[in-house]
Coordinates of N, CA and C in Angstrom, one line a residue:
C1 N 156.0 62.2 103.6 CA 155.5 61.0 104.1 C 154.5 61.1 105.2
H2 N 153.5 60.3 105.3 CA 152.5 60.2 106.4 C 153.1 58.8 107.1
C3 N 153.4 58.9 108.3 CA 153.9 57.8 109.0 C 153.7 57.9 110.5
H4 N 154.2 56.9 111.2 CA 154.0 56.7 112.6 C 155.4 56.5 113.2
A5 N 155.6 56.8 114.5 CA 156.8 56.4 115.1 C 156.5 56.1 116.7
F6 N 157.3 55.3 117.3 CA 156.9 54.9 118.6 C 158.1 55.0 119.6
P7 N 157.8 55.0 120.9 CA 158.8 55.2 121.8 C 159.7 53.9 121.9
N8 N 160.9 54.0 122.3 CA 161.6 52.8 122.6 C 161.3 52.3 123.9
L9 N 161.8 51.2 124.4 CA 161.4 50.5 125.7 C 161.6 51.5 126.8
E10 N 162.8 52.2 126.8 CA 163.1 53.0 127.9 C 162.2 54.3 128.0
Q11 N 161.8 54.8 126.9 CA 160.9 55.9 126.8 C 159.5 55.6 127.2
Y12 N 159.1 54.3 126.8 CA 157.7 53.8 127.1 C 157.7 53.5 128.6
S13 N 158.7 53.1 129.2 CA 158.7 52.8 130.6 C 158.5 54.0 131.5
Q14 N 158.8 55.2 131.0 CA 158.5 56.4 131.8 C 157.2 56.6 132.2
Q15 N 156.1 55.8 131.6 CA 154.7 56.0 131.9 C 154.4 55.1 133.1
L16 N 155.3 54.2 133.5 CA 155.0 53.2 134.5 C 155.2 53.7 135.9
P17 N 154.8 53.1 137.0 CA 155.1 53.5 138.4 C 156.6 53.5 138.6
P18 N 157.1 54.3 139.5 CA 158.6 54.5 139.7 C 159.3 53.2 139.8
K19 N 158.9 52.2 140.8 CA 159.7 51.0 141.0 C 159.7 50.1 139.8
I20 N 158.6 50.1 139.1 CA 158.6 49.2 137.9 C 159.4 49.9 136.7
R21 N 159.2 51.2 136.8 CA 160.0 52.0 135.7 C 161.5 51.9 135.8
N22 N 162.0 51.9 137.1 CA 163.4 51.8 137.4 C 163.9 50.4 136.9
F23 N 163.2 49.4 137.3 CA 163.5 48.0 136.8 C 163.6 47.8 135.3
V24 N 162.5 48.3 134.6 CA 162.5 48.2 133.2 C 163.6 49.0 132.5
Q25 N 163.8 50.3 133.0 CA 164.9 51.0 132.4 C 166.3 50.5 132.5
S26 N 166.5 49.7 133.7 CA 167.9 49.1 133.9 C 168.1 47.9 133.0
K27 N 166.9 47.3 132.5 CA 167.0 46.2 131.6 C 166.8 46.5 130.1
A28 N 166.4 47.7 129.9 CA 166.0 48.2 128.5 C 167.1 48.0 127.5
P29 N 168.3 48.5 127.8 CA 169.4 48.4 126.8 C 169.7 46.9 126.4
V30 N 169.6 46.0 127.3 CA 169.9 44.6 127.1 C 168.9 44.0 126.1
V31 N 167.6 44.3 126.6 CA 166.5 43.8 125.9 C 166.4 44.4 124.4
Q32 N 166.7 45.6 124.3 CA 166.7 46.2 123.0 C 167.8 45.7 122.1
E33 N 169.0 45.4 122.7 CA 170.0 44.8 122.0 C 169.8 43.4 121.5
K34 N 169.2 42.6 122.4 CA 168.8 41.2 122.0 C 167.7 41.3 120.9
A35 N 166.7 42.1 121.1 CA 165.6 42.3 120.1 C 166.3 42.6 118.7
Q36 N 167.2 43.4 118.8 CA 167.8 44.0 117.5 C 168.6 42.9 116.8
S37 N 169.3 42.0 117.6 CA 170.1 40.8 117.1 C 169.1 39.8 116.5
I38 N 168.0 39.6 117.1 CA 167.1 38.7 116.6 C 166.4 39.1 115.3
L39 N 166.1 40.4 115.2 CA 165.7 41.0 114.0 C 166.5 41.0 112.9
N40 N 167.9 41.3 113.3 CA 168.9 41.2 112.2 C 169.0 39.8 111.6
A41 N 168.8 38.7 112.4 CA 168.9 37.4 111.9 C 167.8 37.0 111.0
L42 N 166.8 37.8 111.0 CA 165.6 37.4 110.2 C 165.9 37.8 108.7
P43 N 165.2 37.1 107.8 CA 165.4 37.6 106.3 C 164.9 39.1 106.1
V44 N 165.8 39.9 105.4 CA 165.5 41.3 105.3 C 164.7 41.6 104.1
K45 N 164.7 40.6 103.2 CA 164.1 41.0 101.9 C 162.9 39.9 101.6
A46 N 161.8 40.3 101.3 CA 160.8 39.4 100.9 C 161.0 38.9 99.5
P47 N 160.6 37.7 99.3 CA 160.7 37.1 97.9 C 160.0 38.0 96.9
K48 N 160.6 38.2 95.7 CA 159.9 39.0 94.7 C 158.8 38.2 94.1
I49 N 157.7 38.9 93.9 CA 156.5 38.3 93.4 C 156.1 39.1 92.1
P50 N 156.0 38.5 91.0 CA 155.7 39.2 89.8 C 154.2 39.6 89.7
I51 N 153.8 40.5 90.5 CA 152.5 41.0 90.4 C 152.4 42.5 90.5
Q52 N 151.6 43.1 89.8 CA 151.5 44.5 89.7 C 150.5 45.1 90.8
P53 N 150.5 46.3 91.2 CA 149.6 47.0 92.0 C 148.2 46.8 91.5
K54 N 148.0 47.0 90.2 CA 146.6 46.9 89.7 C 146.0 45.4 89.9
H55 N 146.9 44.5 89.9 CA 146.4 43.1 90.2 C 146.0 42.9 91.6
L56 N 146.8 43.6 92.5 CA 146.4 43.5 93.9 C 145.1 44.1 94.2
A57 N 144.8 45.2 93.5 CA 143.5 45.9 93.6 C 142.4 44.9 93.1
D58 N 142.8 44.3 92.0 CA 141.8 43.3 91.4 C 141.4 42.2 92.4
I59 N 142.5 41.8 93.1 CA 142.3 40.7 94.1 C 141.4 41.2 95.2
R60 N 141.6 42.4 95.6 CA 140.7 43.0 96.7 C 139.4 43.2 96.3
K61 N 139.2 43.5 95.0 CA 138.0 43.8 94.5 C 137.0 42.6 94.1
N62 N 137.8 41.6 93.5 CA 137.0 40.4 93.1 C 137.3 39.1 93.7
G63 N 138.4 39.1 94.5 CA 138.7 37.9 95.3 C 137.8 37.7 96.4
P64 N 138.0 36.5 97.1 CA 137.1 36.2 98.3 C 137.4 37.2 99.4
G65 N 136.5 37.9 99.9 CA 136.6 39.0 100.9 C 137.4 38.4 102.2
L66 N 136.9 37.3 102.7 CA 137.4 36.7 103.9 C 139.0 36.4 103.8
L67 N 139.4 36.1 102.4 CA 140.8 35.7 102.3 C 141.6 36.9 102.4
H68 N 141.4 38.1 101.8 CA 142.3 39.1 101.8 C 142.2 39.9 103.2
K69 N 141.1 39.8 103.8 CA 140.9 40.5 105.2 C 141.6 39.7 106.1
G70 N 141.5 38.2 106.0 CA 142.3 37.4 107.0 C 143.7 37.5 106.8
L71 N 144.2 37.6 105.6 CA 145.7 37.8 105.4 C 146.2 39.1 105.9
E72 N 145.4 40.2 105.7 CA 145.9 41.5 106.2 C 145.8 41.4 107.8
Y73 N 144.8 40.9 108.3 CA 144.6 40.8 109.8 C 145.9 40.2 110.5
F74 N 146.2 38.9 109.9 CA 147.3 38.2 110.5 C 148.7 38.7 110.2
S75 N 148.8 39.2 109.1 CA 150.2 39.7 108.6 C 150.5 40.9 109.4
S76 N 149.6 41.7 109.9 CA 149.8 42.9 110.6 C 150.6 42.7 111.9
F77 N 150.4 41.3 112.5 CA 151.0 40.9 113.7 C 152.6 40.9 113.5
S78 N 153.0 40.6 112.2 CA 154.4 40.5 111.9 C 155.2 41.9 112.0
M79 N 154.4 43.0 112.1 CA 154.9 44.3 112.2 C 155.3 44.6 113.6
A80 N 154.8 43.9 114.6 CA 155.0 44.2 116.1 C 156.6 44.3 116.4
G81 N 157.3 43.3 116.0 CA 158.7 43.2 116.3 C 159.5 44.4 115.7
P82 N 159.4 44.5 114.4 CA 160.2 45.7 113.8 C 159.8 47.1 114.4
I83 N 158.5 47.2 114.6 CA 158.0 48.4 115.2 C 158.7 48.7 116.6
L84 N 158.7 47.7 117.5 CA 159.3 47.8 118.8 C 160.8 48.2 118.7
V85 N 161.6 47.6 117.8 CA 163.0 47.7 117.7 C 163.4 48.9 116.8
K86 N 162.7 49.1 115.6 CA 163.1 50.1 114.6 C 162.0 51.1 114.3
G87 N 161.1 51.2 115.2 CA 160.0 52.2 114.9 C 160.2 53.4 115.6
T88 N 161.3 53.8 116.1 CA 161.5 55.0 116.8 C 161.8 56.2 115.9
L89 N 161.7 57.4 116.5 CA 162.0 58.6 115.7 C 163.4 58.7 115.2
G90 N 164.3 58.1 116.0 CA 165.7 58.1 115.7 C 165.9 57.3 114.4
H91 N 165.3 56.1 114.3 CA 165.3 55.3 113.1 C 164.7 56.0 111.9
L92 N 163.6 56.6 112.2 CA 162.8 57.3 111.1 C 163.8 58.4 110.6
M93 N 164.4 59.2 111.4 CA 165.5 60.1 110.8 C 166.5 59.5 110.0
E94 N 167.0 58.4 110.3 CA 168.0 57.7 109.6 C 167.5 57.3 108.2
S95 N 166.2 56.8 108.2 CA 165.6 56.3 107.0 C 165.3 57.4 106.1
M96 N 164.9 58.6 106.7 CA 164.6 59.8 105.9 C 165.9 60.2 105.2
Q97 N 167.0 60.3 105.9 CA 168.3 60.7 105.4 C 168.7 59.7 104.2
R98 N 168.6 58.5 104.4 CA 169.0 57.4 103.4 C 168.2 57.7 102.1
N99 N 166.9 58.1 102.2 CA 166.0 58.1 101.1 C 165.7 59.6 100.6
N100 N 166.5 60.4 101.1 CA 166.4 61.9 100.7 C 165.0 62.5 101.0
I101 N 164.4 62.2 102.1 CA 163.1 62.7 102.5 C 163.4 63.9 103.4
E102 N 162.9 65.1 103.1 CA 163.2 66.2 103.9 C 162.2 66.3 105.1
K103 N 161.0 66.0 104.9 CA 160.0 66.1 106.1 C 159.1 64.8 106.2
S104 N 158.6 64.5 107.4 CA 157.6 63.4 107.5 C 156.6 64.0 108.4
V105 N 155.4 63.6 108.0 CA 154.2 64.0 108.9 C 154.0 62.8 109.8
V106 N 154.3 63.0 111.1 CA 154.2 61.8 112.0 C 152.9 61.9 112.8
I107 N 152.2 60.9 112.8 CA 150.9 60.9 113.6 C 151.0 60.1 114.9
A108 N 150.6 60.7 115.9 CA 150.5 59.9 117.2 C 149.6 58.7 117.1
A109 N 149.9 57.6 117.9 CA 149.2 56.4 117.9 C 148.9 56.0 119.3
P110 N 148.1 56.6 120.0 CA 147.8 56.2 121.5 C 147.2 54.8 121.4
P111 N 147.5 54.1 122.6 CA 148.2 54.4 123.8 C 149.6 54.3 123.7
V112 N 150.2 53.6 122.7 CA 151.6 53.4 122.7 C 152.4 54.6 122.4
A113 N 152.0 55.3 121.4 CA 152.7 56.6 121.0 C 151.7 57.8 121.3
S114 N 151.7 58.3 122.5 CA 150.7 59.3 123.0 C 151.0 60.6 122.3
N115 N 150.0 61.5 122.3 CA 150.2 62.8 121.8 C 151.2 63.6 122.6
E116 N 151.3 63.4 123.8 CA 152.3 64.2 124.6 C 153.7 63.6 124.3
W117 N 153.8 62.4 124.1 CA 155.2 61.8 123.9 C 155.6 62.4 122.4
L118 N 154.8 62.3 121.4 CA 155.2 62.7 120.1 C 155.4 64.2 120.1
L119 N 154.7 65.0 120.7 CA 154.8 66.4 120.6 C 156.1 66.9 121.3
E120 N 156.5 66.2 122.5 CA 157.8 66.5 123.2 C 158.9 66.1 122.3
R121 N 158.9 64.8 121.7 CA 160.0 64.4 121.0 C 160.2 65.1 119.6
A122 N 159.1 65.3 118.9 CA 159.1 66.1 117.7 C 159.8 67.4 117.8
A123 N 159.7 68.0 118.9 CA 160.4 69.4 119.1 C 161.8 69.3 118.9
Q124 N 162.4 68.1 119.1 CA 163.9 67.9 118.8 C 164.2 68.0 117.3
Y125 N 163.2 67.8 116.4 CA 163.5 67.8 114.9 C 162.4 68.9 114.4
P126 N 162.5 70.2 114.6 CA 161.4 71.0 114.2 C 161.4 71.3 112.7
N127 N 162.5 71.0 112.0 CA 162.5 71.2 110.6 C 162.2 70.0 109.8
Q128 N 162.2 68.8 110.4 CA 162.0 67.5 109.7 C 160.7 66.8 110.1
I129 N 160.2 67.0 111.3 CA 159.0 66.3 111.8 C 157.8 67.2 111.9
V130 N 156.8 66.9 111.2 CA 155.5 67.7 111.2 C 154.6 66.8 112.2
P131 N 154.4 67.1 113.4 CA 153.6 66.2 114.4 C 152.1 66.5 114.3
V132 N 151.4 65.4 114.3 CA 149.9 65.3 114.2 C 149.3 64.7 115.3
A133 N 148.5 65.4 116.1 CA 148.0 64.9 117.3 C 146.6 64.1 117.1
H134 N 146.5 62.9 117.7 CA 145.3 62.1 117.5 C 144.2 62.7 118.3
T135 N 142.9 62.5 117.9 CA 141.8 62.9 118.7 C 141.9 62.4 120.1
P136 N 141.9 63.2 121.2 CA 142.0 62.6 122.6 C 140.6 62.0 123.0
T137 N 140.8 61.2 124.0 CA 139.6 60.6 124.5 C 139.3 61.2 125.9
L138 N 138.1 61.9 126.0 CA 137.7 62.5 127.2 C 136.5 61.7 127.8
R139 N 136.1 62.1 129.0 CA 135.0 61.5 129.7 C 133.7 61.8 128.8
A140 N 132.8 60.7 128.9 CA 131.5 60.8 128.1 C 130.7 62.1 128.3
E141 N 130.8 62.7 129.4 CA 129.9 63.9 129.7 C 130.7 65.1 129.4
A142 N 131.9 65.1 128.8 CA 132.7 66.3 128.5 C 132.0 67.2 127.6
G143 N 132.0 68.5 128.0 CA 131.2 69.6 127.3 C 132.2 70.3 126.3
E144 N 131.6 71.3 125.6 CA 132.4 72.1 124.6 C 133.7 72.7 125.2
K145 N 133.6 73.2 126.4 CA 134.6 73.8 127.1 C 135.8 72.9 127.2
E146 N 135.6 71.7 127.6 CA 136.6 70.6 127.9 C 137.3 70.2 126.6
W147 N 136.4 70.0 125.6 CA 137.1 69.6 124.2 C 137.9 70.7 123.7
T148 N 137.4 71.9 123.7 CA 138.2 73.1 123.2 C 139.5 73.2 123.9
E149 N 139.6 73.1 125.2 CA 140.7 73.2 126.0 C 141.7 72.0 125.6
A150 N 141.2 70.8 125.4 CA 142.0 69.7 125.1 C 142.7 70.0 123.7
F151 N 142.0 70.4 122.7 CA 142.6 70.6 121.4 C 143.4 71.8 121.4
E152 N 143.1 72.9 122.2 CA 144.0 74.0 122.2 C 145.2 73.8 123.0
A153 N 145.3 72.9 123.9 CA 146.5 72.5 124.6 C 147.4 71.8 123.6
L154 N 146.9 71.0 122.8 CA 147.7 70.2 121.9 C 148.3 71.2 120.7
A155 N 147.5 72.1 120.4 CA 148.0 73.1 119.4 C 149.2 73.9 120.1
Q156 N 148.9 74.2 121.3 CA 149.9 75.1 121.9 C 151.2 74.3 122.3
Q157 N 151.1 73.0 122.4 CA 152.2 72.1 122.6 C 153.0 71.9 121.3
G158 N 152.6 72.3 120.2 CA 153.3 72.2 118.9 C 152.6 71.3 117.8
A159 N 151.3 70.9 118.1 CA 150.7 70.0 117.0 C 150.5 70.9 115.8
K160 N 150.8 70.4 114.6 CA 150.6 71.0 113.3 C 149.3 70.7 112.7
G161 N 148.7 69.6 113.2 CA 147.4 69.1 112.6 C 146.7 68.1 113.6
F162 N 145.5 67.7 113.3 CA 144.8 66.9 114.1 C 144.4 65.7 113.3
K163 N 144.4 64.3 113.8 CA 144.0 63.1 113.1 C 142.7 62.6 113.6
I164 N 141.8 62.2 112.6 CA 140.6 61.6 112.9 C 140.6 60.2 112.5
H165 N 140.5 59.2 113.4 CA 140.5 57.8 112.9 C 139.3 57.1 113.4
P166 N 138.2 57.0 112.4 CA 136.9 56.4 112.9 C 137.1 55.0 113.4
N167 N 138.1 54.2 112.9 CA 138.2 52.8 113.4 C 138.7 52.7 114.8
V168 N 139.3 53.6 115.4 CA 139.6 53.5 116.8 C 139.0 54.5 117.7
S169 N 138.4 55.5 117.2 CA 137.7 56.6 117.9 C 136.3 56.1 118.4
P170 N 136.0 56.3 119.7 CA 134.6 55.8 120.1 C 133.5 56.8 119.8
Y171 N 133.8 57.9 119.0 CA 132.9 58.9 118.7 C 132.3 58.8 117.4
P172 N 131.0 58.9 117.2 CA 130.3 59.0 115.9 C 130.8 60.3 115.2
S173 N 130.6 60.4 113.8 CA 131.1 61.5 113.1 C 130.4 62.8 113.4
H174 N 129.3 62.8 114.0 CA 128.6 64.1 114.4 C 128.9 64.5 115.8
H175 N 129.9 63.9 116.4 CA 130.2 64.1 117.8 C 130.8 65.6 118.0
L176 N 130.6 66.1 119.3 CA 131.1 67.3 119.7 C 132.7 67.3 119.5
A177 N 133.3 66.3 119.7 CA 134.8 66.1 119.6 C 135.2 66.7 118.2
Y178 N 134.6 66.3 117.2 CA 135.0 66.8 115.8 C 134.6 68.2 115.5
E179 N 133.5 68.6 116.1 CA 133.1 69.9 116.0 C 134.2 70.9 116.5
T180 N 134.6 70.6 117.7 CA 135.6 71.4 118.4 C 137.0 71.2 117.7
L181 N 137.3 70.0 117.2 CA 138.5 69.8 116.4 C 138.6 70.7 115.2
F182 N 137.5 70.8 114.5 CA 137.6 71.6 113.3 C 137.6 73.2 113.7
E183 N 136.9 73.5 114.7 CA 136.8 74.9 115.3 C 138.3 75.3 115.6
T184 N 139.0 74.4 116.3 CA 140.3 74.7 116.8 C 141.3 74.7 115.6
A185 N 141.1 73.8 114.7 CA 142.1 73.8 113.6 C 142.0 75.1 112.7
Q186 N 140.7 75.6 112.6 CA 140.4 76.9 111.9 C 141.0 78.0 112.6
R187 N 140.9 78.0 113.9 CA 141.4 79.1 114.8 C 143.0 79.2 114.8
Y188 N 143.6 78.1 114.8 CA 145.1 78.0 114.8 C 145.7 77.8 113.5
G189 N 144.9 77.6 112.4 CA 145.5 77.5 111.1 C 146.2 76.1 111.0
L190 N 145.6 75.1 111.5 CA 146.1 73.7 111.4 C 145.3 72.8 110.4
F191 N 145.8 71.7 109.9 CA 145.2 70.9 109.0 C 144.6 69.7 109.7
V192 N 143.8 68.9 109.0 CA 143.2 67.7 109.5 C 143.5 66.6 108.7
I193 N 143.8 65.4 109.2 CA 143.9 64.1 108.5 C 142.9 63.3 108.9
I194 N 142.2 62.7 107.9 CA 141.1 61.7 108.3 C 141.5 60.4 107.7
H195 N 141.5 59.3 108.4 CA 141.8 58.0 108.0 C 140.5 57.5 107.2
T196 N 140.7 57.1 105.9 CA 139.6 56.6 105.1 C 139.9 55.3 104.5
G197 N 138.8 54.5 104.1 CA 139.0 53.3 103.5 C 138.7 52.1 104.3
C198 N 138.8 50.9 103.8 CA 138.6 49.8 104.6 C 139.9 48.9 104.9
F199 N 140.3 48.8 106.2 CA 141.4 48.1 106.6 C 141.0 47.0 107.6
T200 N 141.7 45.9 107.6 CA 141.4 44.8 108.7 C 142.6 44.7 109.5
I201 N 142.6 45.5 110.7 CA 143.7 45.5 111.6 C 143.2 45.2 113.0
P202 N 144.0 44.2 113.7 CA 143.6 43.7 115.0 C 143.4 44.9 116.0
S203 N 144.2 46.0 116.0 CA 143.9 47.0 117.1 C 142.8 47.9 116.8
Y204 N 142.1 47.8 115.7 CA 140.9 48.6 115.5 C 139.8 48.1 116.3
T205 N 139.1 49.1 116.9 CA 137.9 48.7 117.7 C 136.7 48.4 116.9
N206 N 136.8 48.8 115.7 CA 135.6 48.4 114.7 C 136.3 48.4 113.3
Q207 N 135.8 47.4 112.6 CA 136.4 47.2 111.2 C 135.5 47.8 110.1
R208 N 134.6 48.7 110.4 CA 133.8 49.3 109.4 C 134.6 50.2 108.5
P209 N 134.2 50.3 107.2 CA 134.9 51.2 106.3 C 134.7 52.6 106.8
S210 N 135.7 53.5 106.6 CA 135.7 54.9 106.9 C 135.5 55.7 105.7
E211 N 134.3 56.1 105.4 CA 133.9 56.9 104.2 C 134.1 58.4 104.4
P212 N 134.8 59.1 103.4 CA 135.0 60.5 103.6 C 133.7 61.3 103.7
A213 N 132.6 60.8 103.1 CA 131.3 61.5 103.2 C 130.8 61.7 104.5
M214 N 131.3 60.8 105.4 CA 130.9 60.9 106.9 C 131.2 62.2 107.5
F215 N 132.2 62.9 107.0 CA 132.6 64.2 107.6 C 132.3 65.4 106.7
A216 N 131.5 65.2 105.6 CA 131.2 66.2 104.8 C 130.7 67.5 105.3
E217 N 129.9 67.3 106.4 CA 129.3 68.5 106.9 C 130.4 69.5 107.5
Y218 N 131.6 68.9 107.9 CA 132.6 69.8 108.4 C 133.4 70.5 107.2
F219 N 133.5 69.7 106.1 CA 134.2 70.2 104.9 C 133.4 71.4 104.4
E220 N 132.1 71.3 104.6 CA 131.2 72.4 104.1 C 131.3 73.7 104.9
R221 N 131.2 73.4 106.3 CA 131.2 74.5 107.2 C 132.6 75.2 107.5
Y222 N 133.7 74.4 107.3 CA 135.1 74.9 107.6 C 135.9 74.8 106.3
R223 N 135.5 75.7 105.4 CA 136.2 75.6 104.1 C 137.7 76.2 104.1
D224 N 138.0 76.8 105.2 CA 139.4 77.3 105.3 C 140.4 76.2 106.0
V225 N 139.8 75.1 106.4 CA 140.6 74.0 107.1 C 141.0 73.1 106.0
R226 N 142.2 73.0 105.9 CA 142.8 71.9 104.9 C 142.7 70.5 105.4
V227 N 142.1 69.6 104.5 CA 141.9 68.3 105.0 C 142.5 67.3 104.0
C228 N 143.3 66.3 104.7 CA 143.9 65.2 103.8 C 143.0 63.9 104.1
L229 N 142.6 63.3 103.0 CA 141.8 62.1 103.1 C 142.9 60.9 102.9
A230 N 143.4 60.5 104.0 CA 144.4 59.4 104.0 C 144.0 58.2 103.4
H231 N 144.9 57.6 102.6 CA 144.7 56.4 102.0 C 143.7 56.4 100.8
M232 N 143.4 57.6 100.4 CA 142.5 57.8 99.3 C 141.2 56.9 99.3
N233 N 140.7 56.7 100.5 CA 139.5 55.8 100.6 C 139.7 54.5 99.9
R234 N 140.7 53.7 100.4 CA 141.1 52.5 99.9 C 139.9 51.6 99.4
D235 N 140.1 51.0 98.2 CA 139.1 50.2 97.6 C 138.0 51.1 96.8
H236 N 137.7 52.2 97.3 CA 136.8 53.1 96.5 C 137.4 54.6 96.5
P237 N 138.3 54.8 95.8 CA 138.9 56.1 95.7 C 138.1 57.1 94.9
E238 N 137.1 56.6 94.1 CA 136.2 57.4 93.4 C 135.4 58.2 94.3
R239 N 135.1 57.7 95.5 CA 134.2 58.4 96.5 C 135.2 59.5 97.2
A240 N 136.4 59.4 97.3 CA 137.3 60.4 97.8 C 137.4 61.5 96.8
W241 N 137.5 61.1 95.6 CA 137.6 62.0 94.4 C 136.4 62.8 94.3
D242 N 135.2 62.2 94.5 CA 133.9 63.0 94.5 C 134.0 64.1 95.5
I243 N 134.4 63.7 96.8 CA 134.5 64.8 97.8 C 135.4 65.8 97.5
M244 N 136.6 65.4 97.0 CA 137.6 66.4 96.7 C 137.1 67.3 95.5
N245 N 136.3 67.0 94.6 CA 135.8 67.7 93.5 C 134.8 68.8 94.1
R246 N 134.1 68.4 95.2 CA 133.1 69.2 95.8 C 133.7 70.2 96.8
Y247 N 134.8 69.9 97.4 CA 135.4 70.8 98.4 C 136.8 71.1 98.1
A248 N 137.1 72.4 97.8 CA 138.4 72.7 97.4 C 139.5 72.6 98.4
N249 N 139.0 72.6 99.7 CA 139.9 72.6 100.8 C 140.4 71.1 101.1

C-alpha cells in the first residue's frame, strides 16, 4: 500500500518550545482519549450507494466540474479528525495486521509528518514500513551542493525512496531539486514516487493537474531509477500508460 501516517499529539508537541511542549504533553493523553471517544460515537459505516467505480469516473468526466471539485474539497475536511486520532503508525500496523498486509510504503507529509519524524519512527518497523522522504524545502539560492547533501542525508537516515508532489512543492519540474533528487536516487539505488493526476485538496498550494510528462526528461536520463506514477494520472490514465510504454523504468 501507498499511504501516509502522522504523529500523535504527544509526538507532534516535541517540535514545540520546551514550556509549551511540557504543557501539551501533560494534556495529550486526556485530549487523545476524549477525541477517541468522540470518534467512536460517530457512525462507522457510510451508507451503501449502488454505484460502480466506472460510474464515478463518468461523473468526473462528464459531470459539472465545479460540483465534483467542490465535493472533494470540502469532504477532505472530514478526514482531519480520524487522521489526528487514528492516523498514527501504531494504528497503521494494527490495520495492516487485520488485513494481512505485509508491507506499506509510507510517505512523509510535511509539515505535520516531517521526513525526520517518519524516518526515525519507521526504523522501529524495518520489515513492515518502507519510508519515503518528501522533497525538502531549501532556501531559494541553494546550489547543487546543498541539494545533494540534503538528499544524501535522507538516504543515510533510511529513506528507501523520494516523493515528488507538484501540488505542494514550490519548484517547477526543471528545478535543480529534482535533478539532484534523481541523481541521489540513482547513486543510492532508491526509487521515486511522483504524484500525478488532478485532485482538489485544501492543503495543496496549487490545484493544477500533475502530468507525468512534466518529468519525462528525468525518466529519459535516469533509466536505472525506478519510478512510480502515483494515482495513475487520475482522470487521464492513458497519459500515464503512454509514459510507461516509453520508459521501462
